[in-house]
mmCIF file of C-alpha atoms in Angstrom:
data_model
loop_
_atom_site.group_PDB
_atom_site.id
_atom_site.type_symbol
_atom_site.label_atom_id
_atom_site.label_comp_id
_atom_site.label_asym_id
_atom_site.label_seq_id
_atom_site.Cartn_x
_atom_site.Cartn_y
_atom_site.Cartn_z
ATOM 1 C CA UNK A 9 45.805 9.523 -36.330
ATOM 2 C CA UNK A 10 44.036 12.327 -37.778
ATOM 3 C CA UNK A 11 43.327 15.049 -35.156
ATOM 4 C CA UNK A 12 40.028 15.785 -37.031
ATOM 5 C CA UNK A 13 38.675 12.058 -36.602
ATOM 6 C CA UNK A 14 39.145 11.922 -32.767
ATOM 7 C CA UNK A 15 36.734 14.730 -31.823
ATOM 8 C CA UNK A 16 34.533 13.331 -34.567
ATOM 9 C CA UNK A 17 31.015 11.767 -33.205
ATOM 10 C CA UNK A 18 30.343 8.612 -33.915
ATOM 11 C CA UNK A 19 26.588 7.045 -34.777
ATOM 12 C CA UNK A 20 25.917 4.454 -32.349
ATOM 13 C CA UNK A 21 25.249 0.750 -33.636
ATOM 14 C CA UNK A 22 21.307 0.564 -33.213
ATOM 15 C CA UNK A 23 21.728 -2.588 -33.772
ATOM 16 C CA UNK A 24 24.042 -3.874 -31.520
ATOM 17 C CA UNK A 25 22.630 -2.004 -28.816
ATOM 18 C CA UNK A 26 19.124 -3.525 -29.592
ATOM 19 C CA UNK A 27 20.289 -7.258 -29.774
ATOM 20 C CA UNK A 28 22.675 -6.864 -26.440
ATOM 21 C CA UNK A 29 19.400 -5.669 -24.595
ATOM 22 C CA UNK A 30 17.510 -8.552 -26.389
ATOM 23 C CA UNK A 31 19.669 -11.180 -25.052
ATOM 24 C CA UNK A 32 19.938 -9.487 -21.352
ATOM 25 C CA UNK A 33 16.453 -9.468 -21.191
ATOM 26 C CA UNK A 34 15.692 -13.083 -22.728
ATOM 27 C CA UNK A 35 18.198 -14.624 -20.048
ATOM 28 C CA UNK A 36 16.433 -16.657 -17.695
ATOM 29 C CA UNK A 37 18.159 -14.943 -14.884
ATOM 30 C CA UNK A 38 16.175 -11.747 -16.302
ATOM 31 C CA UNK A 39 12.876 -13.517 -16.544
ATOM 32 C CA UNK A 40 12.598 -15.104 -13.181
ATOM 33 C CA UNK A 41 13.618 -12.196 -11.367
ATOM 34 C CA UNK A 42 10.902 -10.205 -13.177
ATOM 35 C CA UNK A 43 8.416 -12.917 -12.798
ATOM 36 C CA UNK A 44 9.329 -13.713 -8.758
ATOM 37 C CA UNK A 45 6.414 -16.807 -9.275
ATOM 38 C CA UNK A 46 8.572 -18.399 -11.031
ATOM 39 C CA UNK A 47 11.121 -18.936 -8.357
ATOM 40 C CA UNK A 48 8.839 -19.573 -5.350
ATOM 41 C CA UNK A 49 6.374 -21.967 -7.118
ATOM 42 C CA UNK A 50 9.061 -24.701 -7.740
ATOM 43 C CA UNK A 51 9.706 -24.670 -3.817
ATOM 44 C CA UNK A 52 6.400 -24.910 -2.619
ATOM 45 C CA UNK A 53 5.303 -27.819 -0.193
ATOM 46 C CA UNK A 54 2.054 -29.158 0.525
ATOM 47 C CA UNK A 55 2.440 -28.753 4.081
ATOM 48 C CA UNK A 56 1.923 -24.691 3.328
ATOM 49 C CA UNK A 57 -1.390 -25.279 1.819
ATOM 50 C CA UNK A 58 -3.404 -25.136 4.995
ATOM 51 C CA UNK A 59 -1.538 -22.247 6.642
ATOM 52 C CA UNK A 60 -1.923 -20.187 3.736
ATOM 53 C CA UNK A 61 -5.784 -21.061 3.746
ATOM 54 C CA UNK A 62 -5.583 -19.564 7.441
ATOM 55 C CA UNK A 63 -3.873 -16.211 6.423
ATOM 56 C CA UNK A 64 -5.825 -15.932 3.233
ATOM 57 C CA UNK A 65 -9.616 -15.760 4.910
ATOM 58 C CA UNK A 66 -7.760 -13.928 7.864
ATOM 59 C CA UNK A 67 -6.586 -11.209 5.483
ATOM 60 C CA UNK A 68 -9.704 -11.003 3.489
ATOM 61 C CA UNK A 69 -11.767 -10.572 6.661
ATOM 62 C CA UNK A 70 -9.667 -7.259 6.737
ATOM 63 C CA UNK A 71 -9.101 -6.098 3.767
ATOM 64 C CA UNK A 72 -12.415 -6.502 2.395
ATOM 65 C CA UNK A 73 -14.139 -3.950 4.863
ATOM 66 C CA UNK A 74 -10.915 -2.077 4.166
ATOM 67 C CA UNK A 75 -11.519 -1.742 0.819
ATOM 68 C CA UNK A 76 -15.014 -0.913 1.161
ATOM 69 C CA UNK A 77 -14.201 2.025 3.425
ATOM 70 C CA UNK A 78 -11.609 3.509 1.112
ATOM 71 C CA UNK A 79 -13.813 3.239 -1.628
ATOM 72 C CA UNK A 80 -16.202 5.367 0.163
ATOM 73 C CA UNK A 81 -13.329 8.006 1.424
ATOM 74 C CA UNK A 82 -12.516 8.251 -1.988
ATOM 75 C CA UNK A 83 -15.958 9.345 -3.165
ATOM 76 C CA UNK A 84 -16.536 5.414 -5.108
ATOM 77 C CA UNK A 85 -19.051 2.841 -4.784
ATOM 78 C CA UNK A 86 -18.321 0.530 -2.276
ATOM 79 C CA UNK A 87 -18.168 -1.853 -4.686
ATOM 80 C CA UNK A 88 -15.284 -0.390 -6.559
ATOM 81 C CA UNK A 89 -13.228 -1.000 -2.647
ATOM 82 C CA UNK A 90 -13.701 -5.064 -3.420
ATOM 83 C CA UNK A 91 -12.081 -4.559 -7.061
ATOM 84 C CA UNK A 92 -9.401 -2.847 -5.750
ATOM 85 C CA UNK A 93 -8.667 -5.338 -3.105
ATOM 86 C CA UNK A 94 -9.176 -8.581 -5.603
ATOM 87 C CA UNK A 95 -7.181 -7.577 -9.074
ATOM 88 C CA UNK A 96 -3.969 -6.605 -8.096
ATOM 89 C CA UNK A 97 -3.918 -9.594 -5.478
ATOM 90 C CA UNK A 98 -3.998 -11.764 -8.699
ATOM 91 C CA UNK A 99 -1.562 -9.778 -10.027
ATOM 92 C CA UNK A 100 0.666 -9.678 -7.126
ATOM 93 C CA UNK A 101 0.794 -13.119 -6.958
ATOM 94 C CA UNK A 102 2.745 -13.637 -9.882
ATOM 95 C CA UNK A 103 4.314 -10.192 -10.000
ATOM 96 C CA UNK A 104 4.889 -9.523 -6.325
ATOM 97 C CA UNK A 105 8.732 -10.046 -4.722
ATOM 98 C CA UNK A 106 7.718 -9.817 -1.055
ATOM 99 C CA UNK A 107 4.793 -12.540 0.802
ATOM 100 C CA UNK A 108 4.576 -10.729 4.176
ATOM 101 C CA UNK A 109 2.463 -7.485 2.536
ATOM 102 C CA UNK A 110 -0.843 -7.009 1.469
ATOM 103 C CA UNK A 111 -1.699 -5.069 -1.689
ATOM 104 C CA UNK A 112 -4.608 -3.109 -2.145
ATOM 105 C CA UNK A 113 -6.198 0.347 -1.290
ATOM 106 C CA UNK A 114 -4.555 3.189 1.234
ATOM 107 C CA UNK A 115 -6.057 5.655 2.882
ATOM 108 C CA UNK A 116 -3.917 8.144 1.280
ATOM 109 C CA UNK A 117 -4.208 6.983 -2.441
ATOM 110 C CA UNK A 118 -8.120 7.197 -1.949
ATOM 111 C CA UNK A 119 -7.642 10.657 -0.183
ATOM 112 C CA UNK A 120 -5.491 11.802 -3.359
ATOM 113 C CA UNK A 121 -7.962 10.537 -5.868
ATOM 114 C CA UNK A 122 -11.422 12.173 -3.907
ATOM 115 C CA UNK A 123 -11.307 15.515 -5.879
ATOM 116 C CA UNK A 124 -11.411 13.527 -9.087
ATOM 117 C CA UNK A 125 -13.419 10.756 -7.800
ATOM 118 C CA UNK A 126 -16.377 12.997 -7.301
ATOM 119 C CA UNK A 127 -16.251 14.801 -10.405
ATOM 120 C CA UNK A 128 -16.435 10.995 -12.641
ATOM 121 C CA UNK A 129 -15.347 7.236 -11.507
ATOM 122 C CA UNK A 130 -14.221 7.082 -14.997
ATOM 123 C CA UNK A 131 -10.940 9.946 -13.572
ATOM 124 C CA UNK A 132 -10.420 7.237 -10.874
ATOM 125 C CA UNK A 133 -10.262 4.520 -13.316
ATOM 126 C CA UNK A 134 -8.196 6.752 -15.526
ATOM 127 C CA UNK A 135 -5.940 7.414 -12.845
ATOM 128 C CA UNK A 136 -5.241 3.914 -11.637
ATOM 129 C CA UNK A 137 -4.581 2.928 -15.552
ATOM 130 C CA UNK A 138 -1.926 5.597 -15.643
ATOM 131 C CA UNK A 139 -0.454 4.972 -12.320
ATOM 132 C CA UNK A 140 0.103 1.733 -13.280
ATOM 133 C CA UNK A 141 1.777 2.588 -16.679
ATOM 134 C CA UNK A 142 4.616 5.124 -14.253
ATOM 135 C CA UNK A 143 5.073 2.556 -12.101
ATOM 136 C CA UNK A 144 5.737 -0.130 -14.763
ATOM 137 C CA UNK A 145 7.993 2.458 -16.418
ATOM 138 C CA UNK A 146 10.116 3.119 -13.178
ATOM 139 C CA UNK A 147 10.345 -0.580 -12.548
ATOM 140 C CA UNK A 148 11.918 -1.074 -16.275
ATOM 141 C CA UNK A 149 14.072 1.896 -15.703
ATOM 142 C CA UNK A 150 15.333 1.247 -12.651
ATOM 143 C CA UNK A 151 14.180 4.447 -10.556
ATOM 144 C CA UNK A 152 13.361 3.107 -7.604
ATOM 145 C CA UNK A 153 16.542 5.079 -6.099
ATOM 146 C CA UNK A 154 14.473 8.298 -6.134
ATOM 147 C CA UNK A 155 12.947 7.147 -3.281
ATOM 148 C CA UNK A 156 15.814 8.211 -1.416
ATOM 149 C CA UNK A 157 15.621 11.947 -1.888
ATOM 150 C CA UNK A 158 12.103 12.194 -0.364
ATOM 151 C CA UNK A 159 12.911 13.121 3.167
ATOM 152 C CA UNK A 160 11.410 11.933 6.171
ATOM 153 C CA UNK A 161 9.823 15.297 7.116
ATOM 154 C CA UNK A 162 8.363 15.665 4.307
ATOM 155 C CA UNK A 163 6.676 11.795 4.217
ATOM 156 C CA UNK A 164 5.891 12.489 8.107
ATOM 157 C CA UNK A 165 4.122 15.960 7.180
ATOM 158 C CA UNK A 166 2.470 14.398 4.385
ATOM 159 C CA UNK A 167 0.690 11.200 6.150
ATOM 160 C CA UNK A 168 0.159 13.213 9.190
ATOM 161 C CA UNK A 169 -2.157 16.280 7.047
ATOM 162 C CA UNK A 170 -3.971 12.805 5.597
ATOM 163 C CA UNK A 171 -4.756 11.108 8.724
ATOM 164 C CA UNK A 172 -6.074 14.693 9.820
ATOM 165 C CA UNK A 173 -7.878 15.065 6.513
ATOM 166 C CA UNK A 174 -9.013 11.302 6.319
ATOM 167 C CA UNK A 175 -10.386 11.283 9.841
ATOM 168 C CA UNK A 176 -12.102 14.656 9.983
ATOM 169 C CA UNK A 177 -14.046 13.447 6.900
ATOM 170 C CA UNK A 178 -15.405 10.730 9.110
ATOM 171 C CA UNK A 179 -16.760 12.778 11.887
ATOM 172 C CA UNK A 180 -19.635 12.908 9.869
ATOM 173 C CA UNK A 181 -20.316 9.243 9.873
ATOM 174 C CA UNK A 182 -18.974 9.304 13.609
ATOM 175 C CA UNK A 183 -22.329 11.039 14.233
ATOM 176 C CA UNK A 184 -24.579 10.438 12.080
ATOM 177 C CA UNK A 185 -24.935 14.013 10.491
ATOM 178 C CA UNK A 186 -25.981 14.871 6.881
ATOM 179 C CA UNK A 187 -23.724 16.597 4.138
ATOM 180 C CA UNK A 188 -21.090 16.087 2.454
ATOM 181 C CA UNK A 189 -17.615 17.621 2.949
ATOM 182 C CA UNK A 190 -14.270 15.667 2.485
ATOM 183 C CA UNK A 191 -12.138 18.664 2.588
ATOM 184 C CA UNK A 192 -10.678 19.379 5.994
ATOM 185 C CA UNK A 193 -12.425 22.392 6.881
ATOM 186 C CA UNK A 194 -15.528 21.309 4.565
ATOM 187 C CA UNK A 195 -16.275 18.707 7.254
ATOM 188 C CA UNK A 196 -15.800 20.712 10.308
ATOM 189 C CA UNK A 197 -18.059 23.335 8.796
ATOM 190 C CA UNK A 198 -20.579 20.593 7.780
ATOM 191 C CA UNK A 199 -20.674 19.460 11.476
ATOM 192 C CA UNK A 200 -20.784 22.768 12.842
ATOM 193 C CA UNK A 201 -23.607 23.584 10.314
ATOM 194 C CA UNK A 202 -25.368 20.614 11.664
ATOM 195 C CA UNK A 203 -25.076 20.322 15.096
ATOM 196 C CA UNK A 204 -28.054 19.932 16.522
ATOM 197 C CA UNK A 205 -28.990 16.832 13.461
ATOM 198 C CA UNK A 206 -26.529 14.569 16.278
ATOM 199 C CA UNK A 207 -27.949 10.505 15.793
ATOM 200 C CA UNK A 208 -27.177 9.565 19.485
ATOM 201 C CA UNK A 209 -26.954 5.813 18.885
ATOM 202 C CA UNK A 210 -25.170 6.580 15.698
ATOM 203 C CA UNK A 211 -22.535 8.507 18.048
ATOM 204 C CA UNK A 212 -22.808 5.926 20.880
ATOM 205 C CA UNK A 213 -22.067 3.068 18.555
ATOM 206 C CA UNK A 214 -19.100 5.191 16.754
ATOM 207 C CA UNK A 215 -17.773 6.183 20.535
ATOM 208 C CA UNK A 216 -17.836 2.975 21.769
ATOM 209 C CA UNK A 217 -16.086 1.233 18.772
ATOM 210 C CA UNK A 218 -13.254 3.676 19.092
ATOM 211 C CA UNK A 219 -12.771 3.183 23.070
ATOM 212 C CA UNK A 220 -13.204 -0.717 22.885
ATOM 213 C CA UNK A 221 -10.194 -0.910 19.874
ATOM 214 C CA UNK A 222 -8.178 2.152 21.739
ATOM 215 C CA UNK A 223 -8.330 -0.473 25.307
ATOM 216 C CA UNK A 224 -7.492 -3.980 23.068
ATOM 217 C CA UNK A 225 -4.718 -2.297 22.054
ATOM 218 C CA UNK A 226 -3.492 -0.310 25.659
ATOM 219 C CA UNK A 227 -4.429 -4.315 27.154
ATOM 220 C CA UNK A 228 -2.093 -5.807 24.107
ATOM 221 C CA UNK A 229 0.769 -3.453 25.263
ATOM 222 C CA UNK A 230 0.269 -4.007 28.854
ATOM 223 C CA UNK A 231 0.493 -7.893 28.045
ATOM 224 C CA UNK A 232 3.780 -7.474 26.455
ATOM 225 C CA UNK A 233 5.560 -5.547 29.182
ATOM 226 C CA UNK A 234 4.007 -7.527 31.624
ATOM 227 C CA UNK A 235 4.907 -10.733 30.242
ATOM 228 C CA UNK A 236 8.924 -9.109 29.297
ATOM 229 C CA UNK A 237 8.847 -7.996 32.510
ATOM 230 C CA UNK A 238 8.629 -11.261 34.091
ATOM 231 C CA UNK A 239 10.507 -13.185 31.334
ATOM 232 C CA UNK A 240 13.296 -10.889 32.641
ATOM 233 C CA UNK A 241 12.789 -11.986 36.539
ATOM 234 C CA UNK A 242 12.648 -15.580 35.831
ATOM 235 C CA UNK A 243 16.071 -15.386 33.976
ATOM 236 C CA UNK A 244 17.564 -13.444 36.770
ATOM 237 C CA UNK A 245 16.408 -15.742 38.814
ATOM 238 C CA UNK A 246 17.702 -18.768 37.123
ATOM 239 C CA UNK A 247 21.220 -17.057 36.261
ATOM 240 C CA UNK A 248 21.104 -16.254 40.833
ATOM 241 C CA UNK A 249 20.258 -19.817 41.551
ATOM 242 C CA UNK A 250 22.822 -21.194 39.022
ATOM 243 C CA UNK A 251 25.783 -19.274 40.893
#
């Protein structure tokens, strides 16, 4: 063999390549696992009609003030929260892989889009349109991997400065004060700036809210450990009296 033709570059067969991808992607295999509906609807039973009516209304009654409330963190109308919980639950439903989730807003997406938010709800818009398009384009690629190199301090530091941001920004609200500052130390400057504009029922009703959720959930956990606690005596019990 000529030495000259080995280290020689060859063109690549466009065409080939094109029709092998063609036929990968036109195998039903390929479609069903991009189209997850596909492979669920086939399987479904009547019997999970009601249940599903149960979790349906139960999630709406949660995601819709959800959605409303991240709509207003992000500097929207609250309208714009119902949109964002309604559209992509259609699409989810015939996109979506996984049926224990619920898509929708996040606090932190609607803390990320506030500075643009403000300026124009066309930016939001904008950057929901264009979110979509990366995420599409990762999911064709196949770059879901890169997930893995974000490190856990760096996801922990990140939600916990959002949580600080996101509930500072409510403080406002909390108490019934005027201004508007979404910014961490915005907020705390509005409040201190403010002060003496306190709504007492405003704060009373905030307060309360906050202490009756904070005891349902200490009362959940003591339920649990309670009721472990003597699912663990019983069995002792019944393992002593079986010897």
């Amino acid at each position: 063999m000529n030495p000259d033709l080995r280290h020689r570059e060859k063109w690549p067969n466009i065409p080939e390549i094109l029709s092998r991808k063609a036929r990968k992607v036109c195998r039903v295999q390929t479609i069903t696992n991009r189209l997850p509906v596909l492979q669920w609807i086939p399987q479904y039973k009547r019997e999970y009609f009601f249940p599903d009516i149960v979790a349906g209304i139960t999630v709406a009654l949660t995601a819709i003030p959800q959605g409303i409330a991240y709509a207003v963190v992000a500097g929207l109308e609250p309208q714009h929260g119902l949109y964002s919980e309604l559209v992509p639950s259609f699409v989810y439903f015939v996109l979506g892989s996984c049926k224990d989730i619920t898509i929708g807003p996040t606090a932190i997406m609607a803390l990320l889009v506030q500075s643009h938010a403000l300026k124009s709800p066309d930016l939001a818009f904008l950057a929901a349109f264009l979110t979509g398009l990366i995420i599409l384009a990762m999911a064709i690629l196949n770059l879901g991997f890169l997930v893995q190199f974000i490190s856990i301090p760096v996801t922990v530091g990140f939600c916990t400065a959002a949580a600080l941001t996101i509930a500072s920004a409510q403080i406002k609200s909390l108490l019934g004060l005027p201004g508007r500052g979404n910014e961490f130390i915005e907020s705390w400057t509005s409040v201190v700036e403010n002060i003496q504009e306190i709504k007492l029922w405003d704060t009373v009703l905030g307060v309360s809210s906050i202490i009756l959720l904070v005891s349902l959930k200490i009362s959940l956990m003591a339920s649990k450990s309670t009721i472990k606690y003597m699912a663990t005596i019983i069995t002792a019990a019944r393992e002593a009296l079986g010897m």
